[in-house]
Short mmCIF file of C-alpha atoms in Angstrom, two decimals:
data_model
loop_
_atom_site.label_atom_id
_atom_site.label_comp_id
_atom_site.label_asym_id
_atom_site.label_seq_id
_atom_site.Cartn_x
_atom_site.Cartn_y
_atom_site.Cartn_z
CA ASN R 1 0.00 0.00 0.00
CA GLY R 2 1.46 3.30 -1.05
CA ILE R 3 0.75 6.49 -2.95
CA GLN R 4 1.92 8.05 -6.20
CA LEU R 5 3.03 11.66 -6.00
CA PHE R 6 2.69 13.85 -9.09
CA THR R 7 4.67 17.11 -9.08
CA GLY R 8 4.71 20.04 -11.47
CA PRO R 9 7.72 21.64 -13.21
CA ASP R 10 8.49 23.68 -10.08
CA GLY R 11 8.43 20.65 -7.81
CA ASN R 12 5.07 21.52 -6.24
CA LEU R 13 2.73 18.68 -5.42
CA GLU R 14 -0.13 18.64 -7.92
CA SER R 15 -1.91 15.38 -7.21
CA MET R 16 -1.66 11.98 -5.53
CA LEU R 17 -3.27 8.62 -6.26
CA PRO R 18 -3.11 5.11 -4.78
CA ALA R 19 0.03 3.35 -6.00
CA THR R 20 -0.45 0.42 -8.36
CA ALA R 21 1.70 -2.63 -7.75
CA GLY R 22 4.54 -2.68 -10.23
CA GLY R 23 3.52 0.60 -11.83
CA LYS R 24 6.41 2.78 -12.91
CA HIS R 25 5.04 5.70 -10.88
CA ALA R 26 4.54 3.70 -7.66
CA VAL R 27 6.95 5.21 -5.16
CA GLY R 28 6.08 3.02 -2.18
CA VAL R 29 5.38 5.95 0.12
CA GLN R 30 3.11 4.99 2.98
CA GLY R 31 -0.03 7.09 3.09
CA PRO R 32 -0.92 8.88 6.35
CA ALA R 33 -3.29 7.31 8.83
CA LEU R 34 -6.58 9.06 8.18
CA ALA R 35 -8.84 8.69 11.19
CA SER R 36 -12.45 9.64 10.77
CA SER R 37 -13.82 12.58 12.69
CA PRO R 38 -17.12 12.94 14.59
CA ALA R 39 -17.72 15.96 12.38
CA ASP R 40 -17.59 13.90 9.17
CA TRP R 41 -21.38 13.53 8.91
CA TYR R 42 -21.84 17.30 9.08
CA LEU R 43 -19.04 17.90 6.58
CA ALA R 44 -20.56 15.43 4.12
CA GLU R 45 -23.98 16.97 4.65
CA ALA R 46 -22.54 20.39 3.86
CA LEU R 47 -21.10 19.00 0.62
CA CYS R 48 -24.47 17.46 -0.23
CA ARG R 49 -26.31 20.73 0.38
CA VAL R 50 -23.86 23.00 -1.42
CA THR R 51 -26.38 23.62 -4.24
CA CYS R 52 -29.47 23.78 -2.02
CA ASP R 53 -31.53 26.93 -2.53
CA ASP R 54 -35.17 27.67 -1.74
CA THR R 55 -35.95 28.45 -5.36
CA LEU R 56 -34.64 24.99 -6.35
CA CYS R 57 -35.65 22.95 -3.29
CA ASN R 58 -39.26 24.13 -3.42
CA HIS R 59 -39.63 24.06 -7.19
CA ALA R 60 -42.54 22.02 -8.54
CA ARG R 61 -40.17 20.06 -10.80
CA SER R 62 -37.80 19.12 -7.93
CA LEU R 63 -34.79 20.85 -9.38
CA CYS R 64 -32.61 20.35 -6.28
CA TRP R 65 -30.50 17.22 -6.69
CA HIS R 66 -29.96 16.76 -2.95
CA CYS R 67 -33.66 16.97 -2.03
CA TRP R 68 -34.61 14.75 -4.97
CA ARG R 69 -32.07 12.09 -3.99
CA ARG R 70 -33.24 12.00 -0.36
CA GLY R 71 -36.86 11.75 -1.49
CA GLU R 72 -36.29 9.01 -4.07
CA THR R 73 -33.67 6.85 -2.33
CA THR R 74 -32.79 5.62 1.16
CA GLU R 75 -29.22 6.84 0.71
CA GLN R 76 -28.70 9.78 3.08
CA GLN R 77 -25.18 10.58 1.91
CA PRO R 78 -23.41 9.06 -1.13
CA ASP R 79 -20.29 7.05 -0.32
CA GLU R 80 -18.38 9.24 -2.76
CA PHE R 81 -18.55 12.15 -0.31
CA GLU R 82 -16.80 10.11 2.37
CA ASP R 83 -14.14 9.22 -0.19
CA LEU R 84 -13.80 12.92 -1.02
CA LEU R 85 -13.21 13.81 2.64
CA GLN R 86 -10.59 11.06 2.98
CA TYR R 87 -8.85 12.27 -0.18
CA ALA R 88 -8.85 15.88 1.07
CA ARG R 89 -7.22 14.76 4.34
CA ALA R 90 -4.60 12.76 2.47
CA ILE R 91 -3.75 15.75 0.29
CA ALA R 92 -3.51 18.04 3.34
CA GLU R 93 -1.26 15.63 5.25
CA THR R 94 1.06 15.22 2.26
CA ALA R 95 1.06 18.68 0.74
CA ALA R 96 1.12 20.87 3.86
CA PRO R 97 4.67 19.95 4.99
CA LEU R 98 5.96 20.52 1.45
CA GLN R 99 4.23 23.89 1.25
CA ARG R 100 5.41 24.93 4.72
CA SER R 101 9.04 24.03 3.96
CA ALA R 102 8.87 25.90 0.64
CA GLU R 103 7.64 29.02 2.47
CA VAL R 104 10.59 28.84 4.87
CA ALA R 105 13.16 28.07 2.17
CA SER R 106 12.08 31.09 0.12
CA SER R 107 13.02 33.43 3.01
CA TRP R 108 9.50 34.80 2.94
CA THR R 109 9.24 37.91 5.11
CA PHE R 110 5.67 37.05 6.11
CA PHE R 111 6.71 35.16 9.26
CA GLU R 112 8.93 37.99 10.48
CA GLU R 113 6.23 40.57 9.82
CA VAL R 114 3.52 38.55 11.59
CA ALA R 115 5.82 37.93 14.57
CA ALA R 116 6.66 41.64 14.83
CA ALA R 117 2.97 42.56 14.71
CA THR R 118 2.27 39.94 17.40
CA ILE R 119 4.88 41.43 19.75
CA GLU R 120 3.59 44.94 19.12
CA ARG R 121 0.05 43.90 19.99
CA LEU R 122 1.10 41.90 23.06
CA ARG R 123 2.83 44.93 24.54
CA GLU R 124 -0.60 46.56 24.71
CA LEU R 125 -2.12 43.58 26.55
CA PRO R 126 -1.76 42.45 30.18
CA ALA R 127 1.18 40.27 31.17
CA LYS R 128 0.87 36.55 30.42
CA ALA R 129 -1.83 37.15 27.84
CA GLY R 130 -3.22 34.06 26.14
CA VAL R 131 -2.14 33.65 22.52
CA LEU R 132 -3.51 31.10 20.07
CA VAL R 133 -1.31 30.53 17.01
CA LEU R 134 -2.88 28.78 14.02
CA GLY R 135 -0.32 26.68 12.18
CA GLY R 136 2.85 28.31 10.94
CA CYS R 137 6.51 27.65 11.71
CA GLY R 138 6.69 28.69 15.35
CA VAL R 139 8.21 32.14 14.81
CA SER R 140 5.39 34.13 16.41
CA ALA R 141 4.88 31.56 19.15
CA VAL R 142 8.52 31.55 20.27
CA ARG R 143 8.84 35.33 20.24
CA ALA R 144 5.56 35.80 22.11
CA ALA R 145 6.59 33.34 24.83
CA LYS R 146 10.19 34.52 25.25
CA GLU R 147 9.84 38.27 24.76
CA CYS R 148 6.42 38.88 26.32
CA GLY R 149 5.92 35.93 28.66
CA ALA R 150 2.67 35.09 26.90
CA GLN R 151 0.78 31.84 27.42
CA VAL R 152 1.01 30.36 23.94
CA VAL R 153 -0.95 27.55 22.35
CA ILE R 154 -0.14 26.36 18.84
CA TRP R 155 -3.00 24.54 17.17
CA GLU R 156 -1.88 22.17 14.42
CA PRO R 157 -4.31 19.36 13.45
CA ARG R 158 -1.75 17.36 11.47
CA HIS R 159 0.45 14.97 13.42
CA PHE R 160 3.68 15.54 11.48
CA LEU R 161 3.45 19.33 11.67
CA ALA R 162 2.38 19.25 15.33
CA THR R 163 5.45 17.18 16.17
CA THR R 164 7.59 19.61 14.20
CA ALA R 165 6.13 22.60 16.04
CA ALA R 166 6.86 20.99 19.41
CA ALA R 167 10.46 20.31 18.33
CA ILE R 168 10.91 23.93 17.19
CA ALA R 169 9.66 25.20 20.54
CA ALA R 170 12.03 22.87 22.42
CA VAL R 171 15.05 23.85 20.32
CA ASN R 172 14.31 27.48 21.12
CA GLY R 173 14.26 26.81 24.85
CA CYS R 174 10.48 26.92 25.24
CA SER R 175 9.19 24.13 27.46
CA PRO R 176 5.60 22.82 27.23
CA GLY R 177 4.88 25.19 30.10
CA LEU R 178 5.61 28.14 27.82
CA ILE R 179 4.27 26.81 24.52
CA ARG R 180 1.67 24.08 24.27
CA VAL R 181 1.16 22.33 20.95
CA VAL R 182 -2.34 20.97 20.41
CA GLU R 183 -2.86 18.27 17.82
CA GLY R 184 -6.34 17.28 16.65
CA GLY R 185 -9.68 18.89 15.99
CA LEU R 186 -11.70 21.62 17.65
CA SER R 187 -12.62 19.39 20.59
CA SER R 188 -8.93 18.82 21.36
CA LEU R 189 -8.28 22.55 21.20
CA GLN R 190 -11.20 23.36 23.49
CA GLU R 191 -10.07 20.76 26.01
CA ALA R 192 -6.53 22.12 25.99
CA LEU R 193 -7.69 25.71 26.52
CA GLU R 194 -9.94 24.71 29.42
CA SER R 195 -7.54 22.36 31.21
CA GLY R 196 -5.08 23.40 33.92
CA GLY R 197 -7.05 26.42 35.04
CA GLY R 198 -7.82 27.45 31.49
CA ILE R 199 -6.30 29.99 29.13
CA GLU R 200 -8.19 33.10 28.13
CA VAL R 201 -7.24 33.73 24.53
CA GLN R 202 -6.72 37.44 23.96
CA LEU R 203 -4.89 37.25 20.65
CA ILE R 204 -5.20 34.88 17.68
CA VAL R 205 -2.28 34.73 15.27
CA VAL R 206 -2.83 33.20 11.83
CA GLU R 207 0.63 32.04 10.75
CA GLY R 208 -0.31 28.99 8.67
CA LEU R 209 -1.56 30.20 5.27
CA GLU R 210 -1.32 27.14 2.99
CA MET R 211 -4.49 26.63 1.00
CA ASP R 212 -5.20 23.27 2.65
CA GLY R 213 -4.53 24.58 6.17
CA LEU R 214 -6.78 25.50 9.05
CA ILE R 215 -8.71 28.41 7.60
#
């Protein structure tokens, strides 16, 4: 079991497909473990209803595909939508690290600018303000913790990138007491913010901007 990676002329990941045994493009890369989420039903339902509109749903000729399907069949959600969610997760797990490393390698000034703006804002807030950092490379989180004594939480749903964020914090002398890395969905984030006396988030920093990221 593996995946085929297809890259463009610039080395950017364009697509990925299940590897075929013996195929010349089969690279033998193990695909990420893609656990289902309790929110999957709602996500699939949102995909099903993307074309729903009162003018279509209530039309005498049943122009809405979603309403027609639910009325004519017992199938609540097509299996293809579950496959689509799994594929999206696989793409995110595979492409996000490549995109993140490309952003760092290009010496993009975005991280420096966001970190500087974070420090400037924190100086206007009370000491030990709660900061939630969405994704990124740890630049804003480390500076906020070390320069302003902020209580920092980095939220990174993907396991590989969450592990990387924790390693970056450790290398920069920030213990889990200074920077907490939360891996998982919204429920994991909420639990982390409420545990240990709770953290009141006063500043949210969006540092992860890849198209398949958090936002």
